[in-house]
mmCIF file of C-alpha atoms in Angstrom:
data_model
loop_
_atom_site.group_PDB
_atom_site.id
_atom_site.type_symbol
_atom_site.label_atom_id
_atom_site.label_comp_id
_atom_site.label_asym_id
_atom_site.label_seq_id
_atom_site.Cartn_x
_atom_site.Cartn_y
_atom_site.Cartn_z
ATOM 1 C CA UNK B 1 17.019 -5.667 0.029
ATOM 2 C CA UNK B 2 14.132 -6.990 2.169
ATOM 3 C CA UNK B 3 11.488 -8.658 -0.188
ATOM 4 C CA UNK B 4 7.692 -9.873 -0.071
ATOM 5 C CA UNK B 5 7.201 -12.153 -3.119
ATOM 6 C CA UNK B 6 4.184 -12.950 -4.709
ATOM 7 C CA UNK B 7 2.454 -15.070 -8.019
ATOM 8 C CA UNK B 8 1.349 -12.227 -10.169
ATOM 9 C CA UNK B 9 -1.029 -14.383 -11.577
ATOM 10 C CA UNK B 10 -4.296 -14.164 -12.840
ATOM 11 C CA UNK B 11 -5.500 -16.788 -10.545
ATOM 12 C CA UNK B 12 -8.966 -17.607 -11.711
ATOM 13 C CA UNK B 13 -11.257 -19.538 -9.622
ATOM 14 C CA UNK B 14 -15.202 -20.658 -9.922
ATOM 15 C CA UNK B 15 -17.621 -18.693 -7.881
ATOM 16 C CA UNK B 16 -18.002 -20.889 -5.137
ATOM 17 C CA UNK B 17 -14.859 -22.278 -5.020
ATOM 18 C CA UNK B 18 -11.931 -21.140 -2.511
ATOM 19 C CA UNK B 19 -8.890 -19.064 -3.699
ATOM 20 C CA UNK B 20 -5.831 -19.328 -1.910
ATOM 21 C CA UNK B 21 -3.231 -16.312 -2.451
ATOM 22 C CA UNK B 22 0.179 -17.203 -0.949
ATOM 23 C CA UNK B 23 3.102 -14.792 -0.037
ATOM 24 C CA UNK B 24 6.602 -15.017 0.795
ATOM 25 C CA UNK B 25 8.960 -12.892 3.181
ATOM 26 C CA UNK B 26 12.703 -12.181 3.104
ATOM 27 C CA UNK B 27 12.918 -11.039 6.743
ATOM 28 C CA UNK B 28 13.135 -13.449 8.786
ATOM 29 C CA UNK B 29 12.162 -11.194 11.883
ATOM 30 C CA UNK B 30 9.208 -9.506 10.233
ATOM 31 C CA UNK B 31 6.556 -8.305 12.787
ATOM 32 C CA UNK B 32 3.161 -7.514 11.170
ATOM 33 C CA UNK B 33 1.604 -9.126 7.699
ATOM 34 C CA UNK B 34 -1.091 -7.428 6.305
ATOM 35 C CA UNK B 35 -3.720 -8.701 3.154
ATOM 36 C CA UNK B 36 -4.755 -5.726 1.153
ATOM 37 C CA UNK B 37 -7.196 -5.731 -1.701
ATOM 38 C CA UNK B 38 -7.097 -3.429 -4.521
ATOM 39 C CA UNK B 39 -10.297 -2.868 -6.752
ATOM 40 C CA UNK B 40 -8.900 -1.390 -10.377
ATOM 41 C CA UNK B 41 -8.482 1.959 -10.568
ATOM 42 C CA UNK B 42 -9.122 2.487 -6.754
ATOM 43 C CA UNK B 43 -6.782 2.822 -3.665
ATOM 44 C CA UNK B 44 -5.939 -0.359 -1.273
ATOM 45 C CA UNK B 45 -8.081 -1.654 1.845
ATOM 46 C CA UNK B 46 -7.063 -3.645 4.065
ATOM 47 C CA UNK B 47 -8.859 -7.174 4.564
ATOM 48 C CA UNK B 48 -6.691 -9.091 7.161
ATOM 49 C CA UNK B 49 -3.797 -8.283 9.644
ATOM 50 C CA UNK B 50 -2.061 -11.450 11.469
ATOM 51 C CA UNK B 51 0.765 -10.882 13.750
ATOM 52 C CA UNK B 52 1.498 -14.506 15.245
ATOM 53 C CA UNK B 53 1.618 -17.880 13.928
ATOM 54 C CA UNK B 54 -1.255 -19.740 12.718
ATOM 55 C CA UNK B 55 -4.382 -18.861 11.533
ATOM 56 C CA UNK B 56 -6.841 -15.870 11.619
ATOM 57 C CA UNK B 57 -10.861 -16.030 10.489
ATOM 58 C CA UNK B 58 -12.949 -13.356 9.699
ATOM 59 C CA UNK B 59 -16.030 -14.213 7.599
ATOM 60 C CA UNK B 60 -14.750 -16.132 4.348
ATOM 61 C CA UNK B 61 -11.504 -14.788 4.633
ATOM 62 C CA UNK B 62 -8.675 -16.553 6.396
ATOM 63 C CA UNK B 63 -5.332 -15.446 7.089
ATOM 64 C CA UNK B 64 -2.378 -17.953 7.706
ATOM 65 C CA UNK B 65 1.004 -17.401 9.330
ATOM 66 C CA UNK B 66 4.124 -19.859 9.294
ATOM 67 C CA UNK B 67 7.500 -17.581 10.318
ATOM 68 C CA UNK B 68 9.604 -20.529 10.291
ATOM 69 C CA UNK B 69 8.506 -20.944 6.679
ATOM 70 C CA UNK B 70 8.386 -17.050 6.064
ATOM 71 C CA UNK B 71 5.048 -17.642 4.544
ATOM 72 C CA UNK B 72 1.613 -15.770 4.775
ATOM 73 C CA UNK B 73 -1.506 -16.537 2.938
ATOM 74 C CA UNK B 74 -5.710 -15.679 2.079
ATOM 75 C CA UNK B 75 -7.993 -18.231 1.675
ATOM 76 C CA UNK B 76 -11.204 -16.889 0.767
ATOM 77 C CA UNK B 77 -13.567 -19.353 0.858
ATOM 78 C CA UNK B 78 -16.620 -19.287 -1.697
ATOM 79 C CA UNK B 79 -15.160 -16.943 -3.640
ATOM 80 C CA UNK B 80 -17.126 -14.305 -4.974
ATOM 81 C CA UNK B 81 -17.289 -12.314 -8.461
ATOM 82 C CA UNK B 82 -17.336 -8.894 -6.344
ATOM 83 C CA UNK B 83 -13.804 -10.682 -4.176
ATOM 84 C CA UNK B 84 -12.017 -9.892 -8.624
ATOM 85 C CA UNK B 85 -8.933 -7.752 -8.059
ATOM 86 C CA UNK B 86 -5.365 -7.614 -6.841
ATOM 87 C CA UNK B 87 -4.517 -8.899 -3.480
ATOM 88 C CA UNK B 88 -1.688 -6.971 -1.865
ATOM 89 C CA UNK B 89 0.486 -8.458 0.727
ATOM 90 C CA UNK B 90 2.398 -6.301 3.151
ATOM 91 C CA UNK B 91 5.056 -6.886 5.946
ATOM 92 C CA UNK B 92 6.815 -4.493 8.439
ATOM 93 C CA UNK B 93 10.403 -4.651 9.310
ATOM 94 C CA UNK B 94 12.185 -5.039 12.367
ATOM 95 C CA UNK B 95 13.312 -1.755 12.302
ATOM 96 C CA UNK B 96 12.160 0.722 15.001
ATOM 97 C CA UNK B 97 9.941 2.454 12.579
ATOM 98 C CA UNK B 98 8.441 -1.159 10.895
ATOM 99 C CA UNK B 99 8.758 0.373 7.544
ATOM 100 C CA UNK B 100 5.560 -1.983 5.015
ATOM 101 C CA UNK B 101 6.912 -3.248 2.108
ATOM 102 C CA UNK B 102 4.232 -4.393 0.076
ATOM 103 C CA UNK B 103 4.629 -7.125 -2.340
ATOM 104 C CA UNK B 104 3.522 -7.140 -6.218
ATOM 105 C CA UNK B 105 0.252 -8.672 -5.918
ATOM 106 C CA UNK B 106 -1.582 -11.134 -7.189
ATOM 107 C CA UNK B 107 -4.342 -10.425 -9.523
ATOM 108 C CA UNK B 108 -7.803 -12.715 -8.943
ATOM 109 C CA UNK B 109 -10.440 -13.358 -11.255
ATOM 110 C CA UNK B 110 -13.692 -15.068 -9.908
ATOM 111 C CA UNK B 111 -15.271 -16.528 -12.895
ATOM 112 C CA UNK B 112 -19.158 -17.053 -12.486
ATOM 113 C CA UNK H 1 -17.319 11.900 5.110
ATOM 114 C CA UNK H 2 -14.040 11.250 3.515
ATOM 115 C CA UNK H 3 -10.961 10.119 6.004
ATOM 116 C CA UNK H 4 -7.766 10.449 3.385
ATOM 117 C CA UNK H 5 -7.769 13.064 0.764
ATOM 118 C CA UNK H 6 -5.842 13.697 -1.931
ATOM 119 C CA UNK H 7 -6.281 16.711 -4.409
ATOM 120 C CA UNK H 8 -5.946 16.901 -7.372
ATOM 121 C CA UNK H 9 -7.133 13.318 -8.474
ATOM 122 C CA UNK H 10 -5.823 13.562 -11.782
ATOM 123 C CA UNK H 11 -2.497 15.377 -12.573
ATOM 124 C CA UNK H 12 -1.151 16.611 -16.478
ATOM 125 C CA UNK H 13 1.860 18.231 -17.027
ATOM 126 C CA UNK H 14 4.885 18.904 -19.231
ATOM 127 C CA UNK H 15 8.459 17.448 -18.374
ATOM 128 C CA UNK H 16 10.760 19.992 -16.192
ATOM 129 C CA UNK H 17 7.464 21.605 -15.092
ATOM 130 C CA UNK H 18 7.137 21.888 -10.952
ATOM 131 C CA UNK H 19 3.783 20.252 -9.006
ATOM 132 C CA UNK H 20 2.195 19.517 -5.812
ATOM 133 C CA UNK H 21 -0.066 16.998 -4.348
ATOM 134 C CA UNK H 22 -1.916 17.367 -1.178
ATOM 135 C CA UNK H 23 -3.405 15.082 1.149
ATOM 136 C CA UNK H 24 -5.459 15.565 4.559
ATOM 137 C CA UNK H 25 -6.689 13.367 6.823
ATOM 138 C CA UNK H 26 -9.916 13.445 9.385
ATOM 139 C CA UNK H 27 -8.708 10.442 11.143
ATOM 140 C CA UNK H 28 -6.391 11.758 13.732
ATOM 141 C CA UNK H 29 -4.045 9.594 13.037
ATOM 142 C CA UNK H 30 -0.153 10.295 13.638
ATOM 143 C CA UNK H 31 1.448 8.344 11.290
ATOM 144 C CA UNK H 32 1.184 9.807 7.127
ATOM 145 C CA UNK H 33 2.531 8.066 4.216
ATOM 146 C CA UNK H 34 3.410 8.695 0.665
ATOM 147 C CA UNK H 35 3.359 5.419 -2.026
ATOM 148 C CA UNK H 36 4.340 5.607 -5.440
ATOM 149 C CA UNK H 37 1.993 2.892 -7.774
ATOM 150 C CA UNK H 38 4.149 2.140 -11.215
ATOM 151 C CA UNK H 39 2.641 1.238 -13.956
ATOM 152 C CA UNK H 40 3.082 -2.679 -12.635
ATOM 153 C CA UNK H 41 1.345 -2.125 -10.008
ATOM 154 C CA UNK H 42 4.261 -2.462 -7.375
ATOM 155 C CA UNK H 43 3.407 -0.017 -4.877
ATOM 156 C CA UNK H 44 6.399 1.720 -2.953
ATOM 157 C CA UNK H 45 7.070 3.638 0.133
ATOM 158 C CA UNK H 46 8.674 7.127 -0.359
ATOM 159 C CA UNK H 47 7.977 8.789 2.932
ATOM 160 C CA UNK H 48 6.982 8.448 6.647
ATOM 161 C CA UNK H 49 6.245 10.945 8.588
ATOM 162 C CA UNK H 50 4.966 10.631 11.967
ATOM 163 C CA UNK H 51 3.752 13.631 14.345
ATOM 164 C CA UNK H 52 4.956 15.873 11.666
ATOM 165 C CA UNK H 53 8.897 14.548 11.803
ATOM 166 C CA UNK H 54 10.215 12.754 8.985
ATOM 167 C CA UNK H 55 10.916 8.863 9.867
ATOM 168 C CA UNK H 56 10.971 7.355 6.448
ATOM 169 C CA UNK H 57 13.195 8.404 3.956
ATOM 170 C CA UNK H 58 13.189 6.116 0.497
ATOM 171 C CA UNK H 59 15.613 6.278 -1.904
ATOM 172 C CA UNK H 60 13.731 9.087 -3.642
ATOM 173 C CA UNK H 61 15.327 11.614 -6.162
ATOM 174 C CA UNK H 62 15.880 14.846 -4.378
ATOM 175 C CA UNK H 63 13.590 16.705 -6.409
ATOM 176 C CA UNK H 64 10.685 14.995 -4.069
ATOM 177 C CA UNK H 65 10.588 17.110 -0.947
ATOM 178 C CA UNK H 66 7.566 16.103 1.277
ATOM 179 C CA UNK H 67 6.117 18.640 3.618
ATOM 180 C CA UNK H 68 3.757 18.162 6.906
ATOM 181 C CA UNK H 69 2.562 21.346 7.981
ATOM 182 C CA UNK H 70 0.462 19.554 10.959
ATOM 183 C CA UNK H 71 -0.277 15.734 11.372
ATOM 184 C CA UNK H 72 -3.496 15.936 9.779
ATOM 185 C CA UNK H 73 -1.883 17.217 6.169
ATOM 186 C CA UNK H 74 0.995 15.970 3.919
ATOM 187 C CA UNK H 75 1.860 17.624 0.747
ATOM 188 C CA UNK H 76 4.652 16.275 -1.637
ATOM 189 C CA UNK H 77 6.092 18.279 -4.100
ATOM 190 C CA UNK H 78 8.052 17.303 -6.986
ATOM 191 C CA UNK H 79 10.391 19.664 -8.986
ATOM 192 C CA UNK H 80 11.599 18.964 -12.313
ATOM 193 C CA UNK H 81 9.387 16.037 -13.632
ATOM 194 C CA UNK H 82 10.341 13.088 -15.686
ATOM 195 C CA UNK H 83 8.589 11.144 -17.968
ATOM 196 C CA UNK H 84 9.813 8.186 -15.352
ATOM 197 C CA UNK H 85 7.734 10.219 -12.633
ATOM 198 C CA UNK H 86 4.724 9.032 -14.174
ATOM 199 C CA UNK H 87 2.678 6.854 -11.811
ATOM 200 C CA UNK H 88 -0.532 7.084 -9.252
ATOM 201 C CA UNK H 89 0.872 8.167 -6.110
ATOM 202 C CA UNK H 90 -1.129 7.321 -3.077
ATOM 203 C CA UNK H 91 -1.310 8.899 0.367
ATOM 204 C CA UNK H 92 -1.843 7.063 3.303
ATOM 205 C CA UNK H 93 -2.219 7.445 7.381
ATOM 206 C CA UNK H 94 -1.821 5.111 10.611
ATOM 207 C CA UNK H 95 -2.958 5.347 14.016
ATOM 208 C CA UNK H 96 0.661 5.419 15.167
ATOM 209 C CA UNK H 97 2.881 3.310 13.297
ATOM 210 C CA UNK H 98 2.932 1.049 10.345
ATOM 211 C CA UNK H 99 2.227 -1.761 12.373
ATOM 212 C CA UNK H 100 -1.202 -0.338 12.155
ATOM 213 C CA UNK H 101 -4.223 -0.586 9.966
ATOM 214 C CA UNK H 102 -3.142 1.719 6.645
ATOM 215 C CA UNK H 103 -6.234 3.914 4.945
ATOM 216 C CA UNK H 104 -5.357 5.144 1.951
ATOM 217 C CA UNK H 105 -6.314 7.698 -0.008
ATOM 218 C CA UNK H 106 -8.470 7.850 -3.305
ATOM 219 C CA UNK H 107 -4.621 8.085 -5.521
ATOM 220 C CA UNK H 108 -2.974 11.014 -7.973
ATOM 221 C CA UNK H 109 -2.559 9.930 -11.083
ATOM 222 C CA UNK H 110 -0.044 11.767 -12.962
ATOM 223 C CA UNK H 111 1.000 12.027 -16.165
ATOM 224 C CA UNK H 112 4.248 13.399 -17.374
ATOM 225 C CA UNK H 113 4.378 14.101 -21.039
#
């Protein structure tokens, strides 16, 4: 049974301050790693994809890759009351159809 | 200008009783999707279908039979329901594969009583 691990937390942070979500795989040949976020009560979005090792910026959100570790994480740097809610991270398989399997998710709370 | 739908949004019923959820998409997008969200928030994959064909199969009761009339649509339907049914199910679509970028839709929540 191929697994994506995560803290379920709450993490709570400081507004201002940088929350780091981390993530662990079970397949070692996992292709694709995906951050989703997922408001309360609504459906998921997607923040970041990263498909090779090391890391990926976009605004104050960055994505980090390690295979060899089978780790993936989300900084988001200063955090945000509006960034609150559960973080959702998702790998595909090796398989020919990369089936996601998303992990539990980890629940943030931004305190102001 | 909504690109997943999902009707009905909310979903009431008796146990044994039969129901459908249906879900479109605007995005032209091959690739549809079916997640079951328990009540832990783990969310699951039941079903895959891409171009219409069935390419993910999840170890799903039988009494979930997904349908995709054309790629734009998938309907699931679910006979005899459990109280264990109980759950926001989501639908979902990809330009052509799950390596891609995953819109989902707005979620059914249903409630088996």
């Amino acid at each position: 049974q191929k697994e994506v691990e995560q803290n379920s937390g709450p993490l709570s942070v400081p507004e201002g301050a940088i929350a780091s979500l981390n993530c662990t795989y079970s397949d070692r040949v996992s292709q694709s790693f995906f951050w989703y976020r997922q408001y309360s009560g609504k459906s998921p979005e997607l923040i970041m994809s990263i498909y090779s090792n090391g890391d990926k910026e976009d605004g104050r959100f960055t994505a980090q890759l390690n295979k060899a570790s089978q780790y993936v994480s989300l900084l988001i740097r200063d955090s945000q009351p509006s960034d609150s809610a559960t973080y959702l991270c998702a790998v595909t398989d090796s398989g020919g159809y990369q089936k996601v399997t998303f992990g539990t998710g980890t629940k943030l709370q931004v305190i102001p | 200008d909504t690109a997943v739908s999902q009707t009905p949004k909310y979903l009431v019923t008796q146990m044994g009783n039969d129901k459908s959820i249906k879900c479109e998409q605007n995005l032209g997008h091959d690739t549809m999707y079916w997640y079951k969200q328990d009540s832990k928030k783990f969310l699951k994959i039941m079903f895959s279908y891409n171009n219409k064909e069935l390419i993910i199969n999840e170890t799903v009761p039988n009494r979930f039979s997904p349908k995709s009339p054309d790629k734009a649509h998938l309907n699931l339907h679910i006979n005899s329901l459990e109280l264990g049914d109980s759950a926001v199910y989501f639908c979902a679509s990809s330009l052509s594969g799950s390596a891609d970028t995953q819109y989902f839709g707005p979620g059914t929540r249903l409630t088996v009583l």
